[in-house]
mmCIF file of N, CA and C in Angstrom:
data_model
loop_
_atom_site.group_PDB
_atom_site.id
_atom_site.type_symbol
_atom_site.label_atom_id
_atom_site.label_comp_id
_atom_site.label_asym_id
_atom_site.label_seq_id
_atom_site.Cartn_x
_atom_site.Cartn_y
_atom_site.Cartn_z
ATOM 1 N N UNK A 1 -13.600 44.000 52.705
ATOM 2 C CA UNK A 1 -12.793 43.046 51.963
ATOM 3 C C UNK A 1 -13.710 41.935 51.438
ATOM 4 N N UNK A 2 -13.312 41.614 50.390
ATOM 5 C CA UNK A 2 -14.382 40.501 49.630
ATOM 6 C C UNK A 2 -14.018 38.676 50.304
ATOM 7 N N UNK A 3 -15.329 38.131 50.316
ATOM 8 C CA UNK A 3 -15.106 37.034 50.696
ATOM 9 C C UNK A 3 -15.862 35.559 49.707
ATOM 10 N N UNK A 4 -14.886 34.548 50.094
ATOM 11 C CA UNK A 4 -15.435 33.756 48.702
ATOM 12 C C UNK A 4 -15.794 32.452 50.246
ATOM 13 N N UNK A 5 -16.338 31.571 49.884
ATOM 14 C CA UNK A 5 -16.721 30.215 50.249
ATOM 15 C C UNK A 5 -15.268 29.151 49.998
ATOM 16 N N UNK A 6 -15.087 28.687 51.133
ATOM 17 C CA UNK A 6 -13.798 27.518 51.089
ATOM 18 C C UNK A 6 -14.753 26.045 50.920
ATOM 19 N N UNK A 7 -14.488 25.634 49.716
ATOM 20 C CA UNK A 7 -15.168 24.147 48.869
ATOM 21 C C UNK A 7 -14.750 23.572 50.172
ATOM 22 N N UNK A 8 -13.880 23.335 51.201
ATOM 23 C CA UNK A 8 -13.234 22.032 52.198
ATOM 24 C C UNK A 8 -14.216 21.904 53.347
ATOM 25 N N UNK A 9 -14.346 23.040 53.484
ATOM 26 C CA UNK A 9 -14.986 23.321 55.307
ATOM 27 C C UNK A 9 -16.631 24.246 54.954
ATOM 28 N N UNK A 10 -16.773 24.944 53.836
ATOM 29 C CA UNK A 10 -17.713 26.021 53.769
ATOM 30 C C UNK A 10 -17.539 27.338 54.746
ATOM 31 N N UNK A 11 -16.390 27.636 55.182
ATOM 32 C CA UNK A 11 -16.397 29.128 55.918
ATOM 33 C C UNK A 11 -15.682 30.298 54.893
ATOM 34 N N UNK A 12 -15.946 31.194 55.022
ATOM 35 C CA UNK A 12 -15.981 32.158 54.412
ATOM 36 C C UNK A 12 -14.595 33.098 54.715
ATOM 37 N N UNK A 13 -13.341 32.904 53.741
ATOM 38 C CA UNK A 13 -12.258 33.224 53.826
ATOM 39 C C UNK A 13 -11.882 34.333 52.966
ATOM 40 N N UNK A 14 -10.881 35.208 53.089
ATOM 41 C CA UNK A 14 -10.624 36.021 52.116
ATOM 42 C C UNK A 14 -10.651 35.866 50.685
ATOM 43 N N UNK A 15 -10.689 36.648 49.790
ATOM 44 C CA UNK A 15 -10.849 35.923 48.735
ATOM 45 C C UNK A 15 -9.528 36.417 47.902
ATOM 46 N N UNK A 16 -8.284 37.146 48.683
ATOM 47 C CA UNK A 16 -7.287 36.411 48.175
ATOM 48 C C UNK A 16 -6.344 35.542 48.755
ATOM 49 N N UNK A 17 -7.116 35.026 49.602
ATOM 50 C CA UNK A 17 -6.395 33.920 50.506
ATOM 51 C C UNK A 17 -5.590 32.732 49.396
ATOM 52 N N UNK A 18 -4.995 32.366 49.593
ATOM 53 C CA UNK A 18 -4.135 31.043 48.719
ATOM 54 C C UNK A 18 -4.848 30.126 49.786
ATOM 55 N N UNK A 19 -4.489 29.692 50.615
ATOM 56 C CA UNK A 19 -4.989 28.107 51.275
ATOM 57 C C UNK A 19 -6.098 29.359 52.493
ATOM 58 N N UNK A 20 -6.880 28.373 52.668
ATOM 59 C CA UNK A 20 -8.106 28.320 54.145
ATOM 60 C C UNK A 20 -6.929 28.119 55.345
ATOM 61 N N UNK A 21 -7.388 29.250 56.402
ATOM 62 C CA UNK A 21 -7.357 29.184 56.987
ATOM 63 C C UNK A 21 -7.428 28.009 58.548
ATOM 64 N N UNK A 22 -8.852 27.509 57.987
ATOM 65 C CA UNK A 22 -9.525 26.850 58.882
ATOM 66 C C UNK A 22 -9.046 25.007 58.386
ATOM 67 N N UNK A 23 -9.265 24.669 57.387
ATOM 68 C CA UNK A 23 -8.741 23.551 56.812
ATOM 69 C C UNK A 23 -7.822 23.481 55.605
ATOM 70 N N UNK A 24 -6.913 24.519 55.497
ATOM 71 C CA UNK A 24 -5.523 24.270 54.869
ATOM 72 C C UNK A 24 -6.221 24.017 53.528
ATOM 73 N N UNK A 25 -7.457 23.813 52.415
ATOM 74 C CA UNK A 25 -7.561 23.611 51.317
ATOM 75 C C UNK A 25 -6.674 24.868 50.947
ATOM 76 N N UNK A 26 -6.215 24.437 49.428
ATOM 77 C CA UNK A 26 -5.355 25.070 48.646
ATOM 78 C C UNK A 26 -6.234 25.504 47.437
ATOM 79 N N UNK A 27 -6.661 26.635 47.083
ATOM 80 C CA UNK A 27 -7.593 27.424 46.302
ATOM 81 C C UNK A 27 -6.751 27.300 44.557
ATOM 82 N N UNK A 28 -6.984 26.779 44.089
ATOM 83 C CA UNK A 28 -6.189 26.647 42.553
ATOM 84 C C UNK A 28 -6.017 28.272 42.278
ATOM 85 N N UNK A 29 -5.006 28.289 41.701
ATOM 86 C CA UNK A 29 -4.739 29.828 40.824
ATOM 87 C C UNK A 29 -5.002 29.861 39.578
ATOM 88 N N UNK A 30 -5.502 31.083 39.569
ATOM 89 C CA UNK A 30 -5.835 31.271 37.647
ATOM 90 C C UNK A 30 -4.372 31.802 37.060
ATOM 91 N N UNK A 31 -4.420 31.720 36.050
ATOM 92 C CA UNK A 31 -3.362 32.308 35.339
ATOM 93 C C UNK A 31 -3.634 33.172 34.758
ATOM 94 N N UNK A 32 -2.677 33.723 34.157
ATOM 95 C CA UNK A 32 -3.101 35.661 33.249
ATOM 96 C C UNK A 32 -3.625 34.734 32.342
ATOM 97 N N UNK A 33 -3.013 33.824 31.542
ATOM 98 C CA UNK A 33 -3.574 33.922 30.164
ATOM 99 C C UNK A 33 -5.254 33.318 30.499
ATOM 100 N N UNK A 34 -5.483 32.621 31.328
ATOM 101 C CA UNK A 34 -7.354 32.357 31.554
ATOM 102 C C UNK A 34 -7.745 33.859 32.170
ATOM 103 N N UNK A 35 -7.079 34.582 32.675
ATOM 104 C CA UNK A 35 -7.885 35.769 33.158
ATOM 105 C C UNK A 35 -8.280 36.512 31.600
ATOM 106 N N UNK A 36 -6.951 36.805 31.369
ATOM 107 C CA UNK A 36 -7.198 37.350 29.848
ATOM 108 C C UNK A 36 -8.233 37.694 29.024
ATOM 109 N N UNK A 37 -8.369 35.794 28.615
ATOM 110 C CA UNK A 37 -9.465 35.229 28.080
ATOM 111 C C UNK A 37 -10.803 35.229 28.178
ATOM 112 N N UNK A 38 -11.081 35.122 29.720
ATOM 113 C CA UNK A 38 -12.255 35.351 30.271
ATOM 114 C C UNK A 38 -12.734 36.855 30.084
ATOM 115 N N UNK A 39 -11.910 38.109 30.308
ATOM 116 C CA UNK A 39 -12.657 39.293 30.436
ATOM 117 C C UNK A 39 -12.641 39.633 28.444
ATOM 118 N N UNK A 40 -11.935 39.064 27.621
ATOM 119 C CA UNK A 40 -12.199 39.171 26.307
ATOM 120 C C UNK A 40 -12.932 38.436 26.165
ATOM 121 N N UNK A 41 -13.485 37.477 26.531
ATOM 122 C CA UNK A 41 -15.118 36.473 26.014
ATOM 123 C C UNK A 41 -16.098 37.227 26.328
ATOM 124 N N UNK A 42 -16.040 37.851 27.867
ATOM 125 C CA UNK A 42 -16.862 38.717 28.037
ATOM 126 C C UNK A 42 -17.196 40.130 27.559
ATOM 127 N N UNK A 43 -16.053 40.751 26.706
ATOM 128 C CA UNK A 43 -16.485 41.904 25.861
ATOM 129 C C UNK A 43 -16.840 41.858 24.665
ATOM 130 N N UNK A 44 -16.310 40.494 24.245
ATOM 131 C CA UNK A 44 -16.866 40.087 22.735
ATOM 132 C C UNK A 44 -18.518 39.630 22.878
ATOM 133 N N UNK A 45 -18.529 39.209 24.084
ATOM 134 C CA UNK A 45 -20.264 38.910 24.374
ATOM 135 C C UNK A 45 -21.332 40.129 24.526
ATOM 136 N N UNK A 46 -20.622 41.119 24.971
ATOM 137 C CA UNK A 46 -21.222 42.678 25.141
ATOM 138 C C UNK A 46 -21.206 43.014 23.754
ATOM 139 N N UNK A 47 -20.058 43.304 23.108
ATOM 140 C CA UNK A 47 -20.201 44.021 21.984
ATOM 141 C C UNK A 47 -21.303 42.698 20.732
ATOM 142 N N UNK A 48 -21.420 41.699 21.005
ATOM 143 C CA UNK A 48 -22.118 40.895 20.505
ATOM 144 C C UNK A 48 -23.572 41.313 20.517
ATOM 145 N N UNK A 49 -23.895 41.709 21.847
ATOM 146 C CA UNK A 49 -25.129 41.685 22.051
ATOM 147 C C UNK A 49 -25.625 43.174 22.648
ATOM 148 N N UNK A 50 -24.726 44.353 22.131
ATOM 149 C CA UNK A 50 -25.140 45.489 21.377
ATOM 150 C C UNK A 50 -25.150 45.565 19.994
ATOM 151 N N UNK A 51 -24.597 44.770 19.183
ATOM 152 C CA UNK A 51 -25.217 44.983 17.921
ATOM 153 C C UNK A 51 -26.492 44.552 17.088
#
C-alpha cells in the first residue's frame, strides 16, 4: 500500500488516509476537475515534447 508523509507530525500514513492518524491533520482533497487538469497538462507536455 502506498504511503505519503503527514505535513503535522512527519509519520508516514496511508496515502488514502483523509486525516493522520497520529495527529488528526486533515489532508486537503483534490477535486476531479484539478485531477483532470493535471493528467491533461501532463499529456499535452508529452505530446509537446515528442514533437
Amino acid at each position: 500500500m502506498e504511503k505519503r508523509e503527514c505535513p503535522g507530525c512527519a509519520m508516514e500514513v496511508d496515502a488514502d488516509a483523509e486525516v493522520c492518524p497520529i495527529c488528526g491533520y486533515e489532508f486537503p482533497k483534490q477535486s476531479l476537475g484539478m485531477k483532470i487538469m493535471v493528467w491533461l497538462m501532463v499529456i499535452l507536455l508529452l505530446a509537446w515534447l515528442l514533437i
